[in-house]
PDB file of N, CA, C, O and CB in Angstrom:
ATOM      1  N   ARG A   1     100.753 116.676 132.137  1.00  0.00           N
ATOM      2  CA  ARG A   1     102.357 115.485 131.932  1.00  0.00           C
ATOM      3  C   ARG A   1     102.929 116.725 131.836  1.00  0.00           C
ATOM      4  O   ARG A   1     103.512 117.486 132.607  1.00  0.00           O
ATOM      5  CB  ARG A   1     102.744 114.116 130.313  1.00  0.00           C
ATOM      6  N   ALA A   2     102.471 116.727 130.190  1.00  0.00           N
ATOM      7  CA  ALA A   2     103.669 117.845 129.244  1.00  0.00           C
ATOM      8  C   ALA A   2     104.295 118.858 130.031  1.00  0.00           C
ATOM      9  O   ALA A   2     105.522 118.958 130.056  1.00  0.00           O
ATOM     10  CB  ALA A   2     102.941 118.827 127.982  1.00  0.00           C
ATOM     11  N   VAL A   3     103.355 119.805 130.836  1.00  0.00           N
ATOM     12  CA  VAL A   3     104.299 121.196 131.325  1.00  0.00           C
ATOM     13  C   VAL A   3     105.103 120.611 132.618  1.00  0.00           C
ATOM     14  O   VAL A   3     106.219 121.053 132.890  1.00  0.00           O
ATOM     15  CB  VAL A   3     103.186 122.784 131.877  1.00  0.00           C
ATOM     16  N   LEU A   4     104.339 119.363 133.580  1.00  0.00           N
ATOM     17  CA  LEU A   4     104.891 118.927 134.738  1.00  0.00           C
ATOM     18  C   LEU A   4     106.233 118.507 134.212  1.00  0.00           C
ATOM     19  O   LEU A   4     107.185 119.117 134.699  1.00  0.00           O
ATOM     20  CB  LEU A   4     104.060 117.832 135.474  1.00  0.00           C
ATOM     21  N   ALA A   5     106.414 117.885 133.606  1.00  0.00           N
ATOM     22  CA  ALA A   5     107.146 117.176 133.131  1.00  0.00           C
ATOM     23  C   ALA A   5     109.349 118.026 132.481  1.00  0.00           C
ATOM     24  O   ALA A   5     110.544 117.781 132.648  1.00  0.00           O
ATOM     25  CB  ALA A   5     105.868 116.645 131.941  1.00  0.00           C
ATOM     26  N   GLU A   6     108.687 118.725 131.972  1.00  0.00           N
ATOM     27  CA  GLU A   6     109.865 119.932 131.639  1.00  0.00           C
ATOM     28  C   GLU A   6     110.292 120.343 132.654  1.00  0.00           C
ATOM     29  O   GLU A   6     111.489 120.563 132.840  1.00  0.00           O
ATOM     30  CB  GLU A   6     109.511 121.174 130.919  1.00  0.00           C
ATOM     31  N   ALA A   7     109.228 120.552 133.642  1.00  0.00           N
ATOM     32  CA  ALA A   7     109.719 121.151 134.993  1.00  0.00           C
ATOM     33  C   ALA A   7     110.484 119.985 136.610  1.00  0.00           C
ATOM     34  O   ALA A   7     111.277 120.329 137.487  1.00  0.00           O
ATOM     35  CB  ALA A   7     108.103 121.985 135.486  1.00  0.00           C
ATOM     36  N   ALA A   8     109.959 118.964 136.439  1.00  0.00           N
ATOM     37  CA  ALA A   8     110.492 117.889 137.471  1.00  0.00           C
ATOM     38  C   ALA A   8     111.631 117.400 136.237  1.00  0.00           C
ATOM     39  O   ALA A   8     112.697 117.097 136.773  1.00  0.00           O
ATOM     40  CB  ALA A   8     109.112 116.475 138.164  1.00  0.00           C
ATOM     41  N   LEU A   9     111.674 117.231 134.537  1.00  0.00           N
ATOM     42  CA  LEU A   9     113.113 117.251 134.678  1.00  0.00           C
ATOM     43  C   LEU A   9     114.593 118.722 134.523  1.00  0.00           C
ATOM     44  O   LEU A   9     115.816 118.662 134.402  1.00  0.00           O
ATOM     45  CB  LEU A   9     113.253 116.216 133.627  1.00  0.00           C
ATOM     46  N   GLY A  10     113.613 119.844 134.615  1.00  0.00           N
ATOM     47  CA  GLY A  10     114.781 120.527 135.225  1.00  0.00           C
ATOM     48  C   GLY A  10     115.064 120.837 136.579  1.00  0.00           C
ATOM     49  O   GLY A  10     116.275 120.630 136.668  1.00  0.00           O
ATOM     50  N   SER A  11     114.610 121.250 137.791  1.00  0.00           N
ATOM     51  CA  SER A  11     115.427 121.668 138.912  1.00  0.00           C
ATOM     52  C   SER A  11     113.859 121.633 139.740  1.00  0.00           C
ATOM     53  O   SER A  11     114.056 121.754 140.949  1.00  0.00           O
ATOM     54  CB  SER A  11     116.515 123.344 138.736  1.00  0.00           C
ATOM     55  N   VAL A  12     113.265 121.580 139.606  1.00  0.00           N
ATOM     56  CA  VAL A  12     111.782 122.332 139.948  1.00  0.00           C
ATOM     57  C   VAL A  12     110.993 120.763 141.467  1.00  0.00           C
ATOM     58  O   VAL A  12     109.787 120.531 141.372  1.00  0.00           O
ATOM     59  CB  VAL A  12     110.388 122.453 137.618  1.00  0.00           C
ATOM     60  N   PRO A  13     111.610 120.156 142.324  1.00  0.00           N
ATOM     61  CA  PRO A  13     111.326 119.116 142.685  1.00  0.00           C
ATOM     62  C   PRO A  13     108.991 119.116 142.698  1.00  0.00           C
ATOM     63  O   PRO A  13     108.259 118.233 142.252  1.00  0.00           O
ATOM     64  CB  PRO A  13     112.434 119.015 144.298  1.00  0.00           C
ATOM     65  N   GLU A  14     108.571 120.488 143.399  1.00  0.00           N
ATOM     66  CA  GLU A  14     107.408 119.719 143.765  1.00  0.00           C
ATOM     67  C   GLU A  14     106.616 119.831 142.145  1.00  0.00           C
ATOM     68  O   GLU A  14     105.389 119.772 142.215  1.00  0.00           O
ATOM     69  CB  GLU A  14     106.473 120.489 145.281  1.00  0.00           C
ATOM     70  N   ALA A  15     107.151 119.972 140.845  1.00  0.00           N
ATOM     71  CA  ALA A  15     106.966 119.909 139.778  1.00  0.00           C
ATOM     72  C   ALA A  15     106.721 118.279 139.333  1.00  0.00           C
ATOM     73  O   ALA A  15     105.790 117.793 138.692  1.00  0.00           O
ATOM     74  CB  ALA A  15     107.992 120.650 139.246  1.00  0.00           C
ATOM     75  N   ALA A  16     108.020 117.578 139.974  1.00  0.00           N
ATOM     76  CA  ALA A  16     108.800 116.046 139.902  1.00  0.00           C
ATOM     77  C   ALA A  16     106.910 115.675 141.107  1.00  0.00           C
ATOM     78  O   ALA A  16     106.356 114.588 140.942  1.00  0.00           O
ATOM     79  CB  ALA A  16     111.357 115.846 141.065  1.00  0.00           C
ATOM     80  N   TYR A  17     106.503 116.353 141.769  1.00  0.00           N
ATOM     81  CA  TYR A  17     105.748 115.355 142.816  1.00  0.00           C
ATOM     82  C   TYR A  17     104.548 115.508 142.141  1.00  0.00           C
ATOM     83  O   TYR A  17     103.557 114.777 142.131  1.00  0.00           O
ATOM     84  CB  TYR A  17     105.669 115.736 144.541  1.00  0.00           C
ATOM     85  N   VAL A  18     104.718 116.306 141.713  1.00  0.00           N
ATOM     86  CA  VAL A  18     102.416 117.034 141.666  1.00  0.00           C
ATOM     87  C   VAL A  18     102.544 115.587 140.253  1.00  0.00           C
ATOM     88  O   VAL A  18     101.574 114.831 140.301  1.00  0.00           O
ATOM     89  CB  VAL A  18     101.679 120.128 140.517  1.00  0.00           C
ATOM     90  N   LEU A  19     103.787 115.171 138.933  1.00  0.00           N
ATOM     91  CA  LEU A  19     103.791 114.489 137.736  1.00  0.00           C
ATOM     92  C   LEU A  19     104.204 113.176 137.838  1.00  0.00           C
ATOM     93  O   LEU A  19     104.437 112.400 136.911  1.00  0.00           O
ATOM     94  CB  LEU A  19     104.528 115.100 136.839  1.00  0.00           C
ATOM     95  N   ALA A  20     104.315 112.878 139.614  1.00  0.00           N
ATOM     96  CA  ALA A  20     104.211 111.450 139.579  1.00  0.00           C
ATOM     97  C   ALA A  20     102.636 111.369 140.506  1.00  0.00           C
ATOM     98  O   ALA A  20     101.972 110.332 140.517  1.00  0.00           O
ATOM     99  CB  ALA A  20     105.776 110.594 140.364  1.00  0.00           C
ATOM    100  N   GLU A  21     102.356 112.192 140.989  1.00  0.00           N
ATOM    101  CA  GLU A  21     100.095 111.849 141.088  1.00  0.00           C
ATOM    102  C   GLU A  21      99.563 111.638 140.176  1.00  0.00           C
ATOM    103  O   GLU A  21      98.498 111.022 140.219  1.00  0.00           O
ATOM    104  CB  GLU A  21      98.904 113.002 141.466  1.00  0.00           C
ATOM    105  N   THR A  22      99.917 111.922 139.406  1.00  0.00           N
ATOM    106  CA  THR A  22      99.036 112.264 138.080  1.00  0.00           C
ATOM    107  C   THR A  22      99.771 110.607 137.109  1.00  0.00           C
ATOM    108  O   THR A  22      99.814 110.349 135.906  1.00  0.00           O
ATOM    109  CB  THR A  22      99.612 114.422 137.147  1.00  0.00           C
ATOM    110  N   TYR A  23      99.948 110.306 137.578  1.00  0.00           N
ATOM    111  CA  TYR A  23     100.680 107.886 137.639  1.00  0.00           C
ATOM    112  C   TYR A  23     100.599 107.839 138.378  1.00  0.00           C
ATOM    113  O   TYR A  23     100.561 106.609 138.391  1.00  0.00           O
ATOM    114  CB  TYR A  23     102.180 106.854 137.409  1.00  0.00           C
ATOM    115  N   ASP A  24     100.454 108.210 139.822  1.00  0.00           N
ATOM    116  CA  ASP A  24      99.893 107.236 141.177  1.00  0.00           C
ATOM    117  C   ASP A  24      98.857 106.422 140.728  1.00  0.00           C
ATOM    118  O   ASP A  24      98.216 106.995 139.847  1.00  0.00           O
ATOM    119  CB  ASP A  24      99.238 108.088 142.512  1.00  0.00           C
ATOM    120  N   PRO A  25      98.468 105.375 140.976  1.00  0.00           N
ATOM    121  CA  PRO A  25      96.966 104.815 141.129  1.00  0.00           C
ATOM    122  C   PRO A  25      96.431 104.798 142.622  1.00  0.00           C
ATOM    123  O   PRO A  25      95.229 104.542 142.700  1.00  0.00           O
ATOM    124  CB  PRO A  25      96.888 103.248 140.568  1.00  0.00           C
ATOM    125  N   ASN A  26      96.963 104.978 143.594  1.00  0.00           N
ATOM    126  CA  ASN A  26      96.926 105.549 145.177  1.00  0.00           C
ATOM    127  C   ASN A  26      95.267 107.156 145.369  1.00  0.00           C
ATOM    128  O   ASN A  26      94.249 107.306 146.045  1.00  0.00           O
ATOM    129  CB  ASN A  26      99.220 106.530 145.457  1.00  0.00           C
ATOM    130  N   VAL A  27      96.070 107.968 144.216  1.00  0.00           N
ATOM    131  CA  VAL A  27      96.697 108.726 144.197  1.00  0.00           C
ATOM    132  C   VAL A  27      95.046 108.398 143.453  1.00  0.00           C
ATOM    133  O   VAL A  27      94.201 107.824 144.141  1.00  0.00           O
ATOM    134  CB  VAL A  27      98.278 109.044 143.979  1.00  0.00           C
ATOM    135  N   LEU A  28      94.813 108.711 142.400  1.00  0.00           N
ATOM    136  CA  LEU A  28      94.035 108.798 141.266  1.00  0.00           C
ATOM    137  C   LEU A  28      92.436 108.188 141.255  1.00  0.00           C
ATOM    138  O   LEU A  28      91.423 108.312 140.567  1.00  0.00           O
ATOM    139  CB  LEU A  28      94.861 108.125 140.270  1.00  0.00           C
ATOM    140  N   ALA A  29      92.981 107.284 142.747  1.00  0.00           N
ATOM    141  CA  ALA A  29      91.473 106.265 142.932  1.00  0.00           C
ATOM    142  C   ALA A  29      91.005 107.266 143.908  1.00  0.00           C
ATOM    143  O   ALA A  29      89.806 107.142 144.162  1.00  0.00           O
ATOM    144  CB  ALA A  29      91.556 104.338 143.667  1.00  0.00           C
ATOM    145  N   ASP A  30      91.767 108.479 144.694  1.00  0.00           N
ATOM    146  CA  ASP A  30      91.622 108.725 145.255  1.00  0.00           C
ATOM    147  C   ASP A  30      89.931 109.358 145.256  1.00  0.00           C
ATOM    148  O   ASP A  30      88.780 109.265 145.682  1.00  0.00           O
ATOM    149  CB  ASP A  30      92.662 109.075 145.384  1.00  0.00           C
ATOM    150  N   LEU A  31      91.295 110.325 144.058  1.00  0.00           N
ATOM    151  CA  LEU A  31      89.958 111.406 143.304  1.00  0.00           C
ATOM    152  C   LEU A  31      89.855 111.378 142.187  1.00  0.00           C
ATOM    153  O   LEU A  31      89.985 112.201 141.281  1.00  0.00           O
ATOM    154  CB  LEU A  31      89.969 112.859 143.394  1.00  0.00           C
ATOM    155  N   GLY A  32      89.302 109.130 142.351  1.00  0.00           N
ATOM    156  CA  GLY A  32      87.818 109.336 141.524  1.00  0.00           C
ATOM    157  C   GLY A  32      88.552 109.062 139.807  1.00  0.00           C
ATOM    158  O   GLY A  32      87.945 108.404 138.962  1.00  0.00           O
ATOM    159  N   ILE A  33      89.352 109.434 139.655  1.00  0.00           N
ATOM    160  CA  ILE A  33      89.777 109.043 137.463  1.00  0.00           C
ATOM    161  C   ILE A  33      90.393 107.867 137.084  1.00  0.00           C
ATOM    162  O   ILE A  33      91.361 107.107 137.094  1.00  0.00           O
ATOM    163  CB  ILE A  33      91.100 110.149 136.573  1.00  0.00           C
ATOM    164  N   THR A  34      88.999 108.227 136.664  1.00  0.00           N
ATOM    165  CA  THR A  34      89.514 106.430 135.835  1.00  0.00           C
ATOM    166  C   THR A  34      89.620 106.427 134.451  1.00  0.00           C
ATOM    167  O   THR A  34      89.103 105.464 133.885  1.00  0.00           O
ATOM    168  CB  THR A  34      88.301 105.045 136.002  1.00  0.00           C
ATOM    169  N   ASP A  35      89.972 106.972 134.009  1.00  0.00           N
ATOM    170  CA  ASP A  35      90.168 107.654 132.181  1.00  0.00           C
ATOM    171  C   ASP A  35      91.441 107.855 131.994  1.00  0.00           C
ATOM    172  O   ASP A  35      91.799 107.291 130.961  1.00  0.00           O
ATOM    173  CB  ASP A  35      89.450 109.266 131.727  1.00  0.00           C
ATOM    174  N   ILE A  36      92.643 108.632 132.745  1.00  0.00           N
ATOM    175  CA  ILE A  36      94.140 108.537 133.180  1.00  0.00           C
ATOM    176  C   ILE A  36      94.585 107.297 133.762  1.00  0.00           C
ATOM    177  O   ILE A  36      94.045 106.777 134.739  1.00  0.00           O
ATOM    178  CB  ILE A  36      94.468 109.548 134.169  1.00  0.00           C
ATOM    179  N   LYS A  37      96.137 106.572 132.801  1.00  0.00           N
ATOM    180  CA  LYS A  37      96.729 105.448 133.119  1.00  0.00           C
ATOM    181  C   LYS A  37      97.059 105.706 134.241  1.00  0.00           C
ATOM    182  O   LYS A  37      97.190 106.835 134.714  1.00  0.00           O
ATOM    183  CB  LYS A  37      97.670 104.996 132.387  1.00  0.00           C
ATOM    184  N   ALA A  38      97.246 104.550 134.845  1.00  0.00           N
ATOM    185  CA  ALA A  38      98.126 104.417 136.156  1.00  0.00           C
ATOM    186  C   ALA A  38      99.704 104.412 135.691  1.00  0.00           C
ATOM    187  O   ALA A  38     100.079 104.081 134.567  1.00  0.00           O
ATOM    188  CB  ALA A  38      97.733 102.902 137.033  1.00  0.00           C
ATOM    189  N   GLU A  39     100.398 104.760 136.565  1.00  0.00           N
ATOM    190  CA  GLU A  39     101.979 103.860 135.994  1.00  0.00           C
ATOM    191  C   GLU A  39     103.025 104.170 137.650  1.00  0.00           C
ATOM    192  O   GLU A  39     103.860 104.778 138.318  1.00  0.00           O
ATOM    193  CB  GLU A  39     103.076 105.053 133.941  1.00  0.00           C
ATOM    194  N   VAL A  40     102.214 103.314 137.481  1.00  0.00           N
ATOM    195  CA  VAL A  40     103.615 102.698 139.638  1.00  0.00           C
ATOM    196  C   VAL A  40     105.424 102.655 139.104  1.00  0.00           C
ATOM    197  O   VAL A  40     106.429 102.767 139.807  1.00  0.00           O
ATOM    198  CB  VAL A  40     103.188  99.661 140.537  1.00  0.00           C
ATOM    199  N   GLU A  41     105.302 102.455 137.644  1.00  0.00           N
ATOM    200  CA  GLU A  41     107.330 103.108 138.138  1.00  0.00           C
ATOM    201  C   GLU A  41     107.309 104.093 137.930  1.00  0.00           C
ATOM    202  O   GLU A  41     108.182 104.711 138.540  1.00  0.00           O
ATOM    203  CB  GLU A  41     108.856 102.706 137.359  1.00  0.00           C
ATOM    204  N   LEU A  42     106.302 105.054 136.904  1.00  0.00           N
ATOM    205  CA  LEU A  42     106.760 106.519 136.802  1.00  0.00           C
ATOM    206  C   LEU A  42     107.195 106.875 137.734  1.00  0.00           C
ATOM    207  O   LEU A  42     108.287 107.285 138.126  1.00  0.00           O
ATOM    208  CB  LEU A  42     105.968 107.434 136.516  1.00  0.00           C
ATOM    209  N   ALA A  43     105.101 106.483 138.576  1.00  0.00           N
ATOM    210  CA  ALA A  43     105.366 107.311 139.657  1.00  0.00           C
ATOM    211  C   ALA A  43     105.945 107.360 140.661  1.00  0.00           C
ATOM    212  O   ALA A  43     105.600 108.214 141.478  1.00  0.00           O
ATOM    213  CB  ALA A  43     104.751 107.545 139.999  1.00  0.00           C
ATOM    214  N   ARG A  44     107.288 106.251 141.036  1.00  0.00           N
ATOM    215  CA  ARG A  44     108.225 106.259 141.551  1.00  0.00           C
ATOM    216  C   ARG A  44     108.732 106.958 141.140  1.00  0.00           C
ATOM    217  O   ARG A  44     108.445 108.011 141.709  1.00  0.00           O
ATOM    218  CB  ARG A  44     108.694 105.510 141.686  1.00  0.00           C
ATOM    219  N   LEU A  45     109.429 107.106 140.390  1.00  0.00           N
ATOM    220  CA  LEU A  45     110.767 107.720 139.038  1.00  0.00           C
ATOM    221  C   LEU A  45     110.336 108.973 139.881  1.00  0.00           C
ATOM    222  O   LEU A  45     111.138 109.386 140.718  1.00  0.00           O
ATOM    223  CB  LEU A  45     110.470 107.709 136.683  1.00  0.00           C
ATOM    224  N   PHE A  46     109.374 109.480 139.755  1.00  0.00           N
ATOM    225  CA  PHE A  46     109.459 111.069 139.913  1.00  0.00           C
ATOM    226  C   PHE A  46     109.086 111.090 142.154  1.00  0.00           C
ATOM    227  O   PHE A  46     109.867 111.498 143.014  1.00  0.00           O
ATOM    228  CB  PHE A  46     107.634 112.106 138.444  1.00  0.00           C
ATOM    229  N   TYR A  47     108.125 110.686 142.293  1.00  0.00           N
ATOM    230  CA  TYR A  47     108.606 110.772 143.627  1.00  0.00           C
ATOM    231  C   TYR A  47     110.044 110.494 144.471  1.00  0.00           C
ATOM    232  O   TYR A  47     110.143 110.564 145.696  1.00  0.00           O
ATOM    233  CB  TYR A  47     107.842 110.091 144.079  1.00  0.00           C
ATOM    234  N   GLU A  48     110.960 110.215 143.683  1.00  0.00           N
ATOM    235  CA  GLU A  48     112.541 109.284 144.220  1.00  0.00           C
ATOM    236  C   GLU A  48     112.687 110.967 144.008  1.00  0.00           C
ATOM    237  O   GLU A  48     113.001 111.546 145.048  1.00  0.00           O
ATOM    238  CB  GLU A  48     113.771 107.603 143.011  1.00  0.00           C
ATOM    239  N   ARG A  49     112.521 111.771 142.905  1.00  0.00           N
ATOM    240  CA  ARG A  49     112.721 113.386 142.047  1.00  0.00           C
ATOM    241  C   ARG A  49     112.455 113.759 143.191  1.00  0.00           C
ATOM    242  O   ARG A  49     113.263 113.521 144.088  1.00  0.00           O
ATOM    243  CB  ARG A  49     111.717 114.102 140.646  1.00  0.00           C
ATOM    244  N   ALA A  50     111.354 114.384 143.437  1.00  0.00           N
ATOM    245  CA  ALA A  50     110.946 114.754 143.890  1.00  0.00           C
ATOM    246  C   ALA A  50     111.457 114.872 145.480  1.00  0.00           C
ATOM    247  O   ALA A  50     111.344 116.050 145.821  1.00  0.00           O
ATOM    248  CB  ALA A  50     110.126 114.387 143.426  1.00  0.00           C
ATOM    249  N   LEU A  51     111.923 114.136 146.443  1.00  0.00           N
ATOM    250  CA  LEU A  51     111.966 113.228 147.615  1.00  0.00           C
ATOM    251  C   LEU A  51     113.435 113.184 147.400  1.00  0.00           C
ATOM    252  O   LEU A  51     114.136 112.940 148.382  1.00  0.00           O
ATOM    253  CB  LEU A  51     111.053 111.728 147.621  1.00  0.00           C
ATOM    254  N   GLY A  52     114.118 113.431 145.993  1.00  0.00           N
ATOM    255  CA  GLY A  52     115.713 114.069 146.465  1.00  0.00           C
ATOM    256  C   GLY A  52     116.387 115.988 145.667  1.00  0.00           C
ATOM    257  O   GLY A  52     117.479 116.423 145.303  1.00  0.00           O
ATOM    258  N   GLY A  53     114.828 116.605 145.759  1.00  0.00           N
ATOM    259  CA  GLY A  53     114.948 117.412 145.519  1.00  0.00           C
ATOM    260  C   GLY A  53     114.639 117.926 147.532  1.00  0.00           C
ATOM    261  O   GLY A  53     115.116 118.845 148.198  1.00  0.00           O
ATOM    262  N   GLY A  54     113.792 116.971 147.839  1.00  0.00           N
ATOM    263  CA  GLY A  54     113.036 117.890 150.078  1.00  0.00           C
ATOM    264  C   GLY A  54     112.157 117.724 149.745  1.00  0.00           C
ATOM    265  O   GLY A  54     111.426 117.831 150.730  1.00  0.00           O
ATOM    266  N   VAL A  55     111.394 117.423 148.641  1.00  0.00           N
ATOM    267  CA  VAL A  55     109.656 116.858 148.971  1.00  0.00           C
ATOM    268  C   VAL A  55     109.872 115.892 149.458  1.00  0.00           C
ATOM    269  O   VAL A  55     110.437 114.893 149.011  1.00  0.00           O
ATOM    270  CB  VAL A  55     108.527 116.524 147.845  1.00  0.00           C
ATOM    271  N   ILE A  56     109.374 116.127 150.581  1.00  0.00           N
ATOM    272  CA  ILE A  56     109.578 115.403 152.624  1.00  0.00           C
ATOM    273  C   ILE A  56     107.791 114.752 152.231  1.00  0.00           C
ATOM    274  O   ILE A  56     107.280 114.035 153.092  1.00  0.00           O
ATOM    275  CB  ILE A  56     109.719 117.424 154.828  1.00  0.00           C
ATOM    276  N   PRO A  57     107.228 114.968 151.334  1.00  0.00           N
ATOM    277  CA  PRO A  57     105.441 114.376 151.474  1.00  0.00           C
ATOM    278  C   PRO A  57     105.482 113.118 150.287  1.00  0.00           C
ATOM    279  O   PRO A  57     104.515 112.426 149.969  1.00  0.00           O
ATOM    280  CB  PRO A  57     103.891 115.952 150.871  1.00  0.00           C
ATOM    281  N   ALA A  58     106.776 113.030 149.768  1.00  0.00           N
ATOM    282  CA  ALA A  58     107.399 111.647 148.541  1.00  0.00           C
ATOM    283  C   ALA A  58     107.586 110.254 148.947  1.00  0.00           C
ATOM    284  O   ALA A  58     107.378 109.190 148.363  1.00  0.00           O
ATOM    285  CB  ALA A  58     108.975 111.896 147.980  1.00  0.00           C
ATOM    286  N   ARG A  59     108.157 110.629 150.423  1.00  0.00           N
ATOM    287  CA  ARG A  59     108.270 109.586 150.906  1.00  0.00           C
ATOM    288  C   ARG A  59     107.382 108.490 151.628  1.00  0.00           C
ATOM    289  O   ARG A  59     107.704 107.317 151.819  1.00  0.00           O
ATOM    290  CB  ARG A  59     108.944 109.884 151.401  1.00  0.00           C
ATOM    291  N   GLN A  60     105.991 109.221 152.054  1.00  0.00           N
ATOM    292  CA  GLN A  60     105.221 108.997 152.402  1.00  0.00           C
ATOM    293  C   GLN A  60     104.517 108.116 150.920  1.00  0.00           C
ATOM    294  O   GLN A  60     104.576 106.886 150.922  1.00  0.00           O
ATOM    295  CB  GLN A  60     104.793 110.154 153.098  1.00  0.00           C
ATOM    296  N   ARG A  61     103.931 108.788 149.818  1.00  0.00           N
ATOM    297  CA  ARG A  61     104.012 108.139 148.932  1.00  0.00           C
ATOM    298  C   ARG A  61     104.120 107.142 148.272  1.00  0.00           C
ATOM    299  O   ARG A  61     103.444 106.189 147.883  1.00  0.00           O
ATOM    300  CB  ARG A  61     104.265 108.333 148.793  1.00  0.00           C
ATOM    301  N   LEU A  62     105.618 107.748 148.185  1.00  0.00           N
ATOM    302  CA  LEU A  62     106.057 105.930 147.669  1.00  0.00           C
ATOM    303  C   LEU A  62     106.562 104.948 148.662  1.00  0.00           C
ATOM    304  O   LEU A  62     107.425 104.075 148.566  1.00  0.00           O
ATOM    305  CB  LEU A  62     107.379 105.834 146.555  1.00  0.00           C
ATOM    306  N   GLU A  63     105.675 105.379 149.794  1.00  0.00           N
ATOM    307  CA  GLU A  63     105.917 103.900 150.867  1.00  0.00           C
ATOM    308  C   GLU A  63     104.214 102.913 150.313  1.00  0.00           C
ATOM    309  O   GLU A  63     103.911 101.729 150.170  1.00  0.00           O
ATOM    310  CB  GLU A  63     105.881 104.579 153.385  1.00  0.00           C
ATOM    311  N   ALA A  64     103.613 104.042 150.182  1.00  0.00           N
ATOM    312  CA  ALA A  64     102.147 103.828 149.490  1.00  0.00           C
ATOM    313  C   ALA A  64     102.161 102.732 148.488  1.00  0.00           C
ATOM    314  O   ALA A  64     101.248 101.974 148.159  1.00  0.00           O
ATOM    315  CB  ALA A  64     101.623 105.159 148.701  1.00  0.00           C
ATOM    316  N   LEU A  65     103.147 102.793 148.153  1.00  0.00           N
ATOM    317  CA  LEU A  65     103.166 102.107 146.384  1.00  0.00           C
ATOM    318  C   LEU A  65     103.316 100.643 146.747  1.00  0.00           C
ATOM    319  O   LEU A  65     102.590  99.761 146.288  1.00  0.00           O
ATOM    320  CB  LEU A  65     104.750 102.667 145.140  1.00  0.00           C
ATOM    321  N   ARG A  66     104.477 100.414 147.747  1.00  0.00           N
ATOM    322  CA  ARG A  66     104.824  99.483 148.043  1.00  0.00           C
ATOM    323  C   ARG A  66     103.988  98.215 147.937  1.00  0.00           C
ATOM    324  O   ARG A  66     104.454  97.136 148.305  1.00  0.00           O
ATOM    325  CB  ARG A  66     105.196  99.762 148.977  1.00  0.00           C
TER     326      ARG A  66
END
């Protein structure tokens, strides 16, 4: 997360998307990951950043968080 956060807070929208996935409870559940804490608000924040940078699949992930 630390490496992705640095890129995501810079100008790499794809990094924001991948970072959001690490907080997204839906993605974590799909991957069977139970030892990483999901945080919906952080997932939403980074998906929005990714979408603003042109990462279109982020829109679908945002909708799934609602």
